[in-house]
PDB file of C-alpha atoms in Angstrom:
ATOM      1  CA  MET A   1     -64.119  50.630  65.996  1.00 48.00           C
ATOM      2  CA  LYS A   2     -60.411  51.307  65.853  1.00 45.00           C
ATOM      3  CA  SER A   3     -59.742  47.583  65.965  1.00 51.00           C
ATOM      4  CA  ASN A   4     -61.855  47.003  62.873  1.00 52.00           C
ATOM      5  CA  GLU A   5     -60.072  49.761  61.015  1.00 53.00           C
ATOM      6  CA  ARG A   6     -56.690  48.230  61.889  1.00 53.00           C
ATOM      7  CA  ASN A   7     -57.843  44.837  60.667  1.00 53.00           C
ATOM      8  CA  ASN A   8     -59.029  46.332  57.402  1.00 55.00           C
ATOM      9  CA  VAL A   9     -55.680  48.091  56.914  1.00 53.00           C
ATOM     10  CA  ALA A  10     -53.803  44.866  57.590  1.00 55.00           C
ATOM     11  CA  VAL A  11     -55.950  42.943  55.131  1.00 53.00           C
ATOM     12  CA  GLY A  12     -55.433  45.635  52.545  1.00 57.00           C
ATOM     13  CA  VAL A  13     -51.665  45.508  53.000  1.00 51.00           C
ATOM     14  CA  LEU A  14     -51.659  41.726  52.647  1.00 58.00           C
ATOM     15  CA  VAL A  15     -53.781  41.880  49.493  1.00 54.00           C
ATOM     16  CA  LEU A  16     -51.504  44.524  48.002  1.00 58.00           C
ATOM     17  CA  ALA A  17     -48.389  42.486  48.840  1.00 56.00           C
ATOM     18  CA  ALA A  18     -49.925  39.355  47.330  1.00 57.00           C
ATOM     19  CA  ALA A  19     -50.806  41.281  44.184  1.00 57.00           C
ATOM     20  CA  VAL A  20     -47.255  42.597  43.869  1.00 53.00           C
ATOM     21  CA  VAL A  21     -45.803  39.116  44.353  1.00 52.00           C
ATOM     22  CA  PHE A  22     -48.225  37.632  41.824  1.00 53.00           C
ATOM     23  CA  ILE A  23     -47.398  40.269  39.231  1.00 60.00           C
ATOM     24  CA  ALA A  24     -43.647  39.772  39.763  1.00 54.00           C
ATOM     25  CA  LEU A  25     -43.939  35.979  39.441  1.00 51.00           C
ATOM     26  CA  PHE A  26     -46.134  36.346  36.365  1.00 50.00           C
ATOM     27  CA  ARG A  27     -43.608  38.622  34.656  1.00 55.00           C
ATOM     28  CA  PHE A  28     -40.741  36.276  35.596  1.00 50.00           C
ATOM     29  CA  LEU A  29     -42.567  33.277  34.200  1.00 50.00           C
ATOM     30  CA  VAL A  30     -43.547  35.103  31.032  1.00 49.00           C
ATOM     31  CA  VAL A  31     -40.059  36.493  30.400  1.00 48.00           C
ATOM     32  CA  GLY A  32     -38.396  33.177  31.266  1.00 55.00           C
ATOM     33  CA  GLY A  33     -40.789  31.307  29.041  1.00 52.00           C
ATOM     34  CA  LEU A  34     -40.081  33.640  26.157  1.00 50.00           C
ATOM     35  CA  VAL A  35     -36.342  33.177  26.659  1.00 50.00           C
ATOM     36  CA  VAL A  36     -36.697  29.390  26.671  1.00 50.00           C
ATOM     37  CA  VAL A  37     -38.853  29.478  23.551  1.00 49.00           C
ATOM     38  CA  GLY A  38     -36.353  31.784  21.849  1.00 57.00           C
ATOM     39  CA  LEU A  39     -33.436  29.487  22.643  1.00 56.00           C
ATOM     40  CA  ALA A  40     -35.393  26.517  21.361  1.00 56.00           C
ATOM     41  CA  VAL A  41     -36.125  28.307  18.088  1.00 52.00           C
ATOM     42  CA  VAL A  42     -32.459  29.268  17.653  1.00 51.00           C
ATOM     43  CA  ALA A  43     -31.356  25.688  18.339  1.00 57.00           C
ATOM     44  CA  LEU A  44     -33.857  24.356  15.806  1.00 53.00           C
ATOM     45  CA  VAL A  45     -32.632  26.747  13.125  1.00 50.00           C
ATOM     46  CA  VAL A  46     -28.994  25.809  13.754  1.00 52.00           C
ATOM     47  CA  TRP A  47     -29.789  22.088  13.628  1.00 52.00           C
ATOM     48  CA  LEU A  48     -31.691  22.481  10.359  1.00 52.00           C
ATOM     49  CA  ASN A  49     -28.747  24.346   8.812  1.00 55.00           C
ATOM     50  CA  ILE A  50     -26.271  21.666   9.904  1.00 49.00           C
ATOM     51  CA  ASP A  51     -28.483  18.899   8.559  1.00 49.00           C
ATOM     52  CA  ALA A  52     -28.833  20.702   5.239  1.00 45.00           C
ATOM     53  CA  THR A  53     -25.065  21.104   4.974  1.00 43.00           C
ATOM     54  CA  ARG A  54     -24.504  17.410   5.662  1.00 42.00           C
ATOM     55  CA  SER A  55     -27.074  16.483   3.050  1.00 41.00           C
ATOM     56  CA  GLN A  56     -25.206  18.552   0.480  1.00 38.00           C
ATOM     57  CA  ASP A  57     -21.796  17.096   1.383  1.00 38.00           C
ATOM     58  CA  ARG A  58     -22.960  13.472   1.628  1.00 36.00           C
ATOM     59  CA  PRO A  59     -22.068  11.539  -1.581  1.00 34.00           C
ATOM     60  CA  GLY A  60     -24.958  10.038  -3.423  1.00 35.00           C
ATOM     61  CA  PRO A  61     -25.264   6.397  -4.489  1.00 33.00           C
ATOM     62  CA  GLU A  62     -23.541   7.144  -7.776  1.00 31.00           C
ATOM     63  CA  ALA A  63     -20.320   8.056  -5.907  1.00 31.00           C
ATOM     64  CA  ALA A  64     -19.923   4.877  -3.863  1.00 32.00           C
ATOM     65  CA  LEU A  65     -18.108   2.744  -6.449  1.00 31.00           C
ATOM     66  CA  GLY A  66     -14.504   3.387  -5.464  1.00 36.00           C
ATOM     67  CA  ASP A  67     -12.190   4.694  -2.808  1.00 37.00           C
ATOM     68  CA  THR A  68     -10.602   7.388  -4.954  1.00 38.00           C
ATOM     69  CA  ALA A  69     -13.157   7.911  -7.686  1.00 39.00           C
ATOM     70  CA  GLY A  70     -15.529   9.814  -5.424  1.00 39.00           C
ATOM     71  CA  ALA A  71     -18.440  11.586  -7.086  1.00 37.00           C
ATOM     72  CA  ASP A  72     -16.809  11.299 -10.514  1.00 44.00           C
ATOM     73  CA  LEU A  73     -17.763   7.627 -10.872  1.00 43.00           C
ATOM     74  CA  LEU A  74     -21.343   7.945 -12.117  1.00 47.00           C
ATOM     75  CA  ALA A  75     -23.861   5.151 -12.618  1.00 45.00           C
ATOM     76  CA  ASP A  76     -26.575   7.019 -14.514  1.00 43.00           C
ATOM     77  CA  GLY A  77     -24.782   7.400 -17.828  1.00 44.00           C
ATOM     78  CA  ARG A  78     -23.413  10.895 -17.338  1.00 50.00           C
ATOM     79  CA  ARG A  79     -19.808  11.680 -18.213  1.00 56.00           C
ATOM     80  CA  ALA A  80     -17.346  10.670 -15.502  1.00 62.00           C
ATOM     81  CA  GLY A  81     -14.673  13.048 -14.278  1.00 78.00           C
ATOM     82  CA  PRO A  82     -10.896  12.713 -14.647  1.00 83.00           C
ATOM     83  CA  ARG A  83     -10.520  11.130 -11.205  1.00 89.00           C
ATOM     84  CA  ALA A  84     -12.825   8.281 -12.188  1.00 88.00           C
ATOM     85  CA  VAL A  85     -10.916   7.713 -15.427  1.00 92.00           C
ATOM     86  CA  GLU A  86      -7.559   7.668 -13.642  1.00 93.00           C
ATOM     87  CA  HIS A  87      -8.958   5.368 -10.957  1.00 93.00           C
ATOM     88  CA  ALA A  88     -10.121   2.934 -13.637  1.00 93.00           C
ATOM     89  CA  ARG A  89      -6.688   3.001 -15.283  1.00 94.00           C
ATOM     90  CA  ARG A  90      -4.870   2.290 -12.015  1.00 95.00           C
ATOM     91  CA  THR A  91      -7.315  -0.495 -11.244  1.00 95.00           C
ATOM     92  CA  GLY A  92      -6.637  -2.052 -14.643  1.00 95.00           C
ATOM     93  CA  VAL A  93      -2.897  -2.112 -13.951  1.00 95.00           C
ATOM     94  CA  SER A  94      -3.384  -3.523 -10.449  1.00 94.00           C
ATOM     95  CA  ASN A  95      -5.863  -6.199 -11.561  1.00 95.00           C
ATOM     96  CA  MET A  96      -3.537  -7.448 -14.304  1.00 96.00           C
ATOM     97  CA  ARG A  97      -0.466  -7.585 -12.065  1.00 95.00           C
ATOM     98  CA  THR A  98      -2.351  -9.276  -9.210  1.00 94.00           C
ATOM     99  CA  ALA A  99      -3.771 -11.904 -11.565  1.00 95.00           C
ATOM    100  CA  TRP A 100      -0.278 -12.599 -12.943  1.00 96.00           C
ATOM    101  CA  ILE A 101       1.190 -12.982  -9.456  1.00 96.00           C
ATOM    102  CA  SER A 102      -1.680 -15.180  -8.300  1.00 94.00           C
ATOM    103  CA  TRP A 103      -1.385 -17.389 -11.384  1.00 95.00           C
ATOM    104  CA  HIS A 104       2.283 -18.216 -10.795  1.00 95.00           C
ATOM    105  CA  LEU A 105       2.205 -18.374  -6.990  1.00 95.00           C
ATOM    106  CA  LYS A 106      -0.911 -20.605  -7.200  1.00 92.00           C
ATOM    107  CA  SER A 107      -2.390 -18.975  -4.081  1.00 88.00           C
ATOM    108  CA  LEU A 108      -2.172 -15.608  -2.361  1.00 91.00           C
ATOM    109  CA  PRO A 109      -2.166 -15.473   1.453  1.00 90.00           C
ATOM    110  CA  GLU A 110      -3.855 -12.759   3.460  1.00 89.00           C
ATOM    111  CA  GLN A 111      -1.841  -9.578   3.776  1.00 86.00           C
ATOM    112  CA  GLU A 112      -1.003  -9.225   7.454  1.00 80.00           C
ATOM    113  CA  ASP A 113      -0.730  -5.825   9.105  1.00 77.00           C
ATOM    114  CA  ASN A 114       2.464  -6.631  11.008  1.00 73.00           C
ATOM    115  CA  ARG A 115       3.849  -3.552  12.747  1.00 72.00           C
ATOM    116  CA  ASP A 116       7.241  -5.152  13.455  1.00 76.00           C
ATOM    117  CA  PRO A 117       9.612  -4.162  10.617  1.00 82.00           C
ATOM    118  CA  ARG A 118      12.117  -6.877  11.495  1.00 87.00           C
ATOM    119  CA  LEU A 119      10.103  -9.587   9.774  1.00 87.00           C
ATOM    120  CA  LEU A 120       9.902  -7.422   6.669  1.00 87.00           C
ATOM    121  CA  THR A 121      13.594  -6.571   6.541  1.00 89.00           C
ATOM    122  CA  GLY A 122      14.489 -10.161   7.351  1.00 90.00           C
ATOM    123  CA  THR A 123      12.434 -11.453   4.426  1.00 90.00           C
ATOM    124  CA  LEU A 124      13.997  -8.930   2.055  1.00 91.00           C
ATOM    125  CA  ALA A 125      17.465  -9.881   3.292  1.00 92.00           C
ATOM    126  CA  VAL A 126      16.972 -13.412   1.934  1.00 91.00           C
ATOM    127  CA  ALA A 127      17.756 -12.912  -1.765  1.00 88.00           C
ATOM    128  CA  PRO A 128      16.667 -15.638  -4.223  1.00 90.00           C
ATOM    129  CA  GLN A 129      19.536 -17.881  -5.242  1.00 88.00           C
ATOM    130  CA  PRO A 130      20.153 -19.277  -8.743  1.00 85.00           C
ATOM    131  CA  ASP A 131      19.719 -22.831  -7.471  1.00 87.00           C
ATOM    132  CA  TRP A 132      16.261 -22.224  -5.963  1.00 92.00           C
ATOM    133  CA  ASP A 133      13.540 -24.399  -7.440  1.00 93.00           C
ATOM    134  CA  VAL A 134       9.970 -23.306  -8.186  1.00 94.00           C
ATOM    135  CA  ASP A 135       8.605 -24.411  -4.817  1.00 94.00           C
ATOM    136  CA  ARG A 136      11.229 -22.397  -2.927  1.00 95.00           C
ATOM    137  CA  LEU A 137      10.515 -19.353  -5.076  1.00 95.00           C
ATOM    138  CA  ARG A 138       6.778 -19.663  -4.461  1.00 95.00           C
ATOM    139  CA  LEU A 139       7.272 -19.811  -0.709  1.00 95.00           C
ATOM    140  CA  HIS A 140       9.367 -16.672  -0.852  1.00 95.00           C
ATOM    141  CA  GLY A 141       6.833 -14.947  -3.106  1.00 95.00           C
ATOM    142  CA  ARG A 142       3.916 -15.754  -0.810  1.00 95.00           C
ATOM    143  CA  ALA A 143       5.867 -14.434   2.172  1.00 93.00           C
ATOM    144  CA  LEU A 144       6.470 -11.185   0.305  1.00 94.00           C
ATOM    145  CA  TRP A 145       2.810 -10.880  -0.659  1.00 94.00           C
ATOM    146  CA  SER A 146       1.655 -11.343   2.933  1.00 92.00           C
ATOM    147  CA  LEU A 147       3.921  -8.464   4.021  1.00 91.00           C
ATOM    148  CA  ARG A 148       2.725  -5.864   1.485  1.00 91.00           C
ATOM    149  CA  THR A 149       0.449  -4.116   4.002  1.00 90.00           C
ATOM    150  CA  SER A 150       3.284  -3.895   6.503  1.00 88.00           C
ATOM    151  CA  ALA A 151       5.613  -2.679   3.753  1.00 89.00           C
ATOM    152  CA  ARG A 152       3.167   0.106   2.909  1.00 89.00           C
ATOM    153  CA  VAL A 153       3.164   1.212   6.551  1.00 88.00           C
ATOM    154  CA  HIS A 154       6.969   1.246   6.783  1.00 87.00           C
ATOM    155  CA  GLY A 155       7.577   2.818   3.372  1.00 89.00           C
ATOM    156  CA  LEU A 156       9.081  -0.355   1.869  1.00 90.00           C
ATOM    157  CA  LEU A 157       6.370  -1.239  -0.605  1.00 91.00           C
ATOM    158  CA  GLU A 158       8.518  -0.437  -3.648  1.00 93.00           C
ATOM    159  CA  PRO A 159      11.392  -2.851  -2.822  1.00 93.00           C
ATOM    160  CA  VAL A 160       8.900  -5.533  -1.781  1.00 93.00           C
ATOM    161  CA  ASP A 161       6.991  -5.262  -5.060  1.00 94.00           C
ATOM    162  CA  ALA A 162      10.241  -5.207  -7.034  1.00 94.00           C
ATOM    163  CA  ARG A 163      11.393  -8.417  -5.317  1.00 95.00           C
ATOM    164  CA  LEU A 164       7.949  -9.949  -5.825  1.00 95.00           C
ATOM    165  CA  ASP A 165       8.055  -9.151  -9.552  1.00 95.00           C
ATOM    166  CA  ARG A 166      11.499 -10.696  -9.822  1.00 94.00           C
ATOM    167  CA  VAL A 167      10.426 -13.896  -8.064  1.00 95.00           C
ATOM    168  CA  VAL A 168       7.269 -14.314 -10.148  1.00 96.00           C
ATOM    169  CA  ALA A 169       9.133 -13.512 -13.367  1.00 95.00           C
ATOM    170  CA  THR A 170      11.699 -16.190 -12.517  1.00 94.00           C
ATOM    171  CA  ILE A 171       8.917 -18.698 -11.869  1.00 95.00           C
ATOM    172  CA  SER A 172       7.324 -17.854 -15.213  1.00 93.00           C
ATOM    173  CA  ASP A 173      10.644 -18.655 -16.939  1.00 91.00           C
ATOM    174  CA  LEU A 174      11.083 -21.930 -15.063  1.00 91.00           C
ATOM    175  CA  THR A 175       7.596 -23.307 -15.708  1.00 90.00           C
ATOM    176  CA  ASP A 176       5.483 -24.034 -18.760  1.00 84.00           C
ATOM    177  CA  ASP A 177       2.402 -22.304 -17.309  1.00 85.00           C
ATOM    178  CA  GLU A 178       1.392 -19.501 -19.664  1.00 89.00           C
ATOM    179  CA  PHE A 179      -0.542 -16.671 -18.074  1.00 93.00           C
ATOM    180  CA  ASP A 180      -3.846 -15.801 -19.738  1.00 93.00           C
ATOM    181  CA  THR A 181      -4.171 -12.014 -19.761  1.00 93.00           C
ATOM    182  CA  SER A 182      -7.970 -12.246 -19.841  1.00 92.00           C
ATOM    183  CA  LEU A 183      -7.770 -13.207 -16.163  1.00 93.00           C
ATOM    184  CA  GLY A 184      -6.447  -9.737 -15.409  1.00 92.00           C
ATOM    185  CA  GLN A 185      -9.514  -7.883 -16.710  1.00 91.00           C
ATOM    186  CA  VAL A 186     -12.557  -9.298 -14.972  1.00 90.00           C
ATOM    187  CA  ASN A 187     -13.801  -6.259 -13.048  1.00 90.00           C
ATOM    188  CA  ASP A 188     -17.370  -5.790 -14.290  1.00 91.00           C
ATOM    189  CA  GLN A 189     -17.626  -2.478 -12.466  1.00 91.00           C
ATOM    190  CA  PHE A 190     -15.255  -0.946 -15.023  1.00 92.00           C
ATOM    191  CA  LEU A 191     -15.728  -3.247 -18.015  1.00 91.00           C
ATOM    192  CA  PHE A 192     -19.429  -2.392 -18.259  1.00 92.00           C
ATOM    193  CA  HIS A 193     -19.375   1.112 -16.875  1.00 91.00           C
ATOM    194  CA  PRO A 194     -21.866   3.456 -18.596  1.00 90.00           C
ATOM    195  CA  ASP A 195     -19.114   5.944 -19.425  1.00 90.00           C
ATOM    196  CA  ARG A 196     -16.971   4.904 -22.379  1.00 91.00           C
ATOM    197  CA  GLN A 197     -13.953   6.793 -21.050  1.00 93.00           C
ATOM    198  CA  VAL A 198     -13.935   4.684 -17.889  1.00 93.00           C
ATOM    199  CA  ARG A 199     -14.162   1.437 -19.850  1.00 92.00           C
ATOM    200  CA  THR A 200     -11.373   2.531 -22.191  1.00 94.00           C
ATOM    201  CA  ALA A 201      -9.173   3.623 -19.285  1.00 94.00           C
ATOM    202  CA  TYR A 202      -9.624   0.249 -17.584  1.00 95.00           C
ATOM    203  CA  LEU A 203      -8.561  -1.589 -20.749  1.00 95.00           C
ATOM    204  CA  GLU A 204      -5.599   0.772 -21.144  1.00 95.00           C
ATOM    205  CA  GLY A 205      -4.603  -0.009 -17.579  1.00 95.00           C
ATOM    206  CA  GLY A 206      -4.640  -3.706 -18.406  1.00 95.00           C
ATOM    207  CA  ALA A 207      -2.317  -3.097 -21.349  1.00 95.00           C
ATOM    208  CA  MET A 208      -0.016  -1.101 -19.093  1.00 96.00           C
ATOM    209  CA  GLY A 209      -0.078  -3.999 -16.630  1.00 95.00           C
ATOM    210  CA  VAL A 210       1.045  -6.406 -19.372  1.00 95.00           C
ATOM    211  CA  GLU A 211       3.884  -4.047 -20.278  1.00 95.00           C
ATOM    212  CA  ALA A 212       4.929  -3.943 -16.619  1.00 94.00           C
ATOM    213  CA  ILE A 213       4.929  -7.763 -16.560  1.00 95.00           C
ATOM    214  CA  MET A 214       7.166  -7.909 -19.645  1.00 95.00           C
ATOM    215  CA  GLU A 215       9.508  -5.375 -18.091  1.00 94.00           C
ATOM    216  CA  ALA A 216       9.654  -7.460 -14.907  1.00 93.00           C
ATOM    217  CA  VAL A 217      10.507 -10.598 -16.871  1.00 93.00           C
ATOM    218  CA  THR A 218      13.179  -8.745 -18.851  1.00 94.00           C
ATOM    219  CA  ALA A 219      14.690  -7.316 -15.648  1.00 92.00           C
ATOM    220  CA  ALA A 220      14.682 -10.754 -13.988  1.00 91.00           C
ATOM    221  CA  ARG A 221      16.502 -12.285 -16.967  1.00 91.00           C
ATOM    222  CA  ALA A 222      19.064  -9.472 -16.953  1.00 92.00           C
ATOM    223  CA  GLN A 223      19.591  -9.989 -13.223  1.00 89.00           C
ATOM    224  CA  ALA A 224      20.012 -13.728 -13.766  1.00 88.00           C
ATOM    225  CA  ARG A 225      22.635 -13.115 -16.465  1.00 91.00           C
ATOM    226  CA  GLU A 226      24.453 -10.657 -14.233  1.00 91.00           C
ATOM    227  CA  ASP A 227      24.396 -13.099 -11.326  1.00 87.00           C
ATOM    228  CA  ALA A 228      25.732 -15.866 -13.564  1.00 88.00           C
ATOM    229  CA  ALA A 229      28.510 -13.618 -14.874  1.00 91.00           C
ATOM    230  CA  THR A 230      29.434 -12.560 -11.344  1.00 91.00           C
ATOM    231  CA  LYS A 231      29.531 -16.179 -10.218  1.00 89.00           C
ATOM    232  CA  ALA A 232      31.696 -17.159 -13.199  1.00 91.00           C
ATOM    233  CA  ALA A 233      34.074 -14.267 -12.537  1.00 93.00           C
ATOM    234  CA  ALA A 234      34.331 -15.213  -8.865  1.00 92.00           C
ATOM    235  CA  GLN A 235      35.092 -18.825  -9.787  1.00 92.00           C
ATOM    236  CA  SER A 236      37.721 -17.731 -12.306  1.00 91.00           C
ATOM    237  CA  LEU A 237      39.402 -15.473  -9.755  1.00 91.00           C
ATOM    238  CA  ALA A 238      39.353 -18.290  -7.234  1.00 92.00           C
ATOM    239  CA  ARG A 239      41.097 -20.621  -9.711  1.00 90.00           C
ATOM    240  CA  GLN A 240      43.734 -18.002 -10.432  1.00 89.00           C
ATOM    241  CA  ARG A 241      44.388 -17.384  -6.753  1.00 89.00           C
ATOM    242  CA  ASN A 242      44.559 -21.082  -6.013  1.00 89.00           C
ATOM    243  CA  ALA A 243      47.026 -21.578  -8.876  1.00 85.00           C
ATOM    244  CA  ALA A 244      49.159 -18.731  -7.630  1.00 83.00           C
ATOM    245  CA  LEU A 245      49.277 -20.187  -4.127  1.00 83.00           C
ATOM    246  CA  HIS A 246      50.084 -23.606  -5.521  1.00 79.00           C
ATOM    247  CA  ALA A 247      52.899 -22.194  -7.649  1.00 77.00           C
ATOM    248  CA  LEU A 248      54.216 -20.324  -4.639  1.00 75.00           C
ATOM    249  CA  ARG A 249      54.424 -23.576  -2.688  1.00 75.00           C
ATOM    250  CA  GLU A 250      56.249 -25.249  -5.555  1.00 69.00           C
ATOM    251  CA  THR A 251      58.800 -22.467  -5.815  1.00 67.00           C
ATOM    252  CA  TYR A 252      62.098 -23.397  -4.161  1.00 57.00           C
ATOM    253  CA  ARG A 253      62.358 -21.326  -1.006  1.00 56.00           C
ATOM    254  CA  PRO A 254      61.216 -18.025  -2.504  1.00 53.00           C
ATOM    255  CA  THR A 255      61.432 -16.108   0.732  1.00 54.00           C
ATOM    256  CA  ARG A 256      65.255 -16.295   0.960  1.00 56.00           C
ATOM    257  CA  ASP A 257      65.873 -13.718  -1.715  1.00 56.00           C
ATOM    258  CA  ARG A 258      62.564 -11.874  -2.051  1.00 58.00           C
ATOM    259  CA  ASP A 259      59.328 -11.162  -0.244  1.00 65.00           C
ATOM    260  CA  ALA A 260      56.495 -13.683  -0.476  1.00 65.00           C
ATOM    261  CA  HIS A 261      54.180 -11.097  -2.049  1.00 68.00           C
ATOM    262  CA  ALA A 262      56.726 -10.426  -4.774  1.00 70.00           C
ATOM    263  CA  ALA A 263      56.931 -14.150  -5.488  1.00 67.00           C
ATOM    264  CA  TRP A 264      53.135 -14.315  -5.549  1.00 69.00           C
ATOM    265  CA  ASP A 265      52.954 -11.474  -8.084  1.00 72.00           C
ATOM    266  CA  GLU A 266      55.590 -13.123 -10.232  1.00 71.00           C
ATOM    267  CA  GLN A 267      53.700 -16.396 -10.348  1.00 68.00           C
ATOM    268  CA  VAL A 268      50.451 -14.635 -11.146  1.00 70.00           C
ATOM    269  CA  LYS A 269      52.069 -12.893 -14.108  1.00 73.00           C
ATOM    270  CA  ARG A 270      53.373 -16.224 -15.394  1.00 71.00           C
ATOM    271  CA  ILE A 271      49.929 -17.753 -15.146  1.00 67.00           C
ATOM    272  CA  GLU A 272      48.333 -14.815 -16.955  1.00 67.00           C
ATOM    273  CA  GLU A 273      50.926 -15.017 -19.735  1.00 63.00           C
TER     274      GLU A 273
END
């Protein structure tokens, strides 16, 4: 009898313990599941917000027509912004100048991204000489063009472009090839843009490019005249110095009574008189 009662008590204890364990596990699973679901919901909301922000910041197809124009360069006929107009003007200048350079150099090599500045400085150190022919000038001009990317990296783009303008301007004076300015305005993206301001700015940029070409030619001619005058002055001074030395040799023993420099000065004065 007592044995049966003990067995019943043991069974009851086991059942109670199992019930407690089951309830504890059930609560753990429920709470953990709710936490997981809550984290998933929060993550979904955050992802949707990020995606919406990216969609707002991403430029549409109307803004993909230039590096600097951005969303101002519209393709649906709406008015373009000031950045698009300025971009069109700069493009007009660049297109005209590039066409002029290409016309006189006959071909433009690829612009190499050379990180060694020695090649760049070495090319700039070789100044065009008055006796260079057209072929020599074209070789020098093509070398300069190929180094423009490297010059931009090293902050030497301005002197490279100035030298390039001088070389091409000299070629244009030495040859009978007349540059056709219509070759410098062939960018359909700006010529037929739906916004009139963009089209007008592109044409204005072309006119500015022509003015820059004329200024380059004028500067090259002035430099050529200055070089010729310097060369003539150097030759004249050389003749005077040679005559003074010759007269000094012909003077009968000038060093007995006076210094050689004094005799030199005296002969120079006679020559100048």
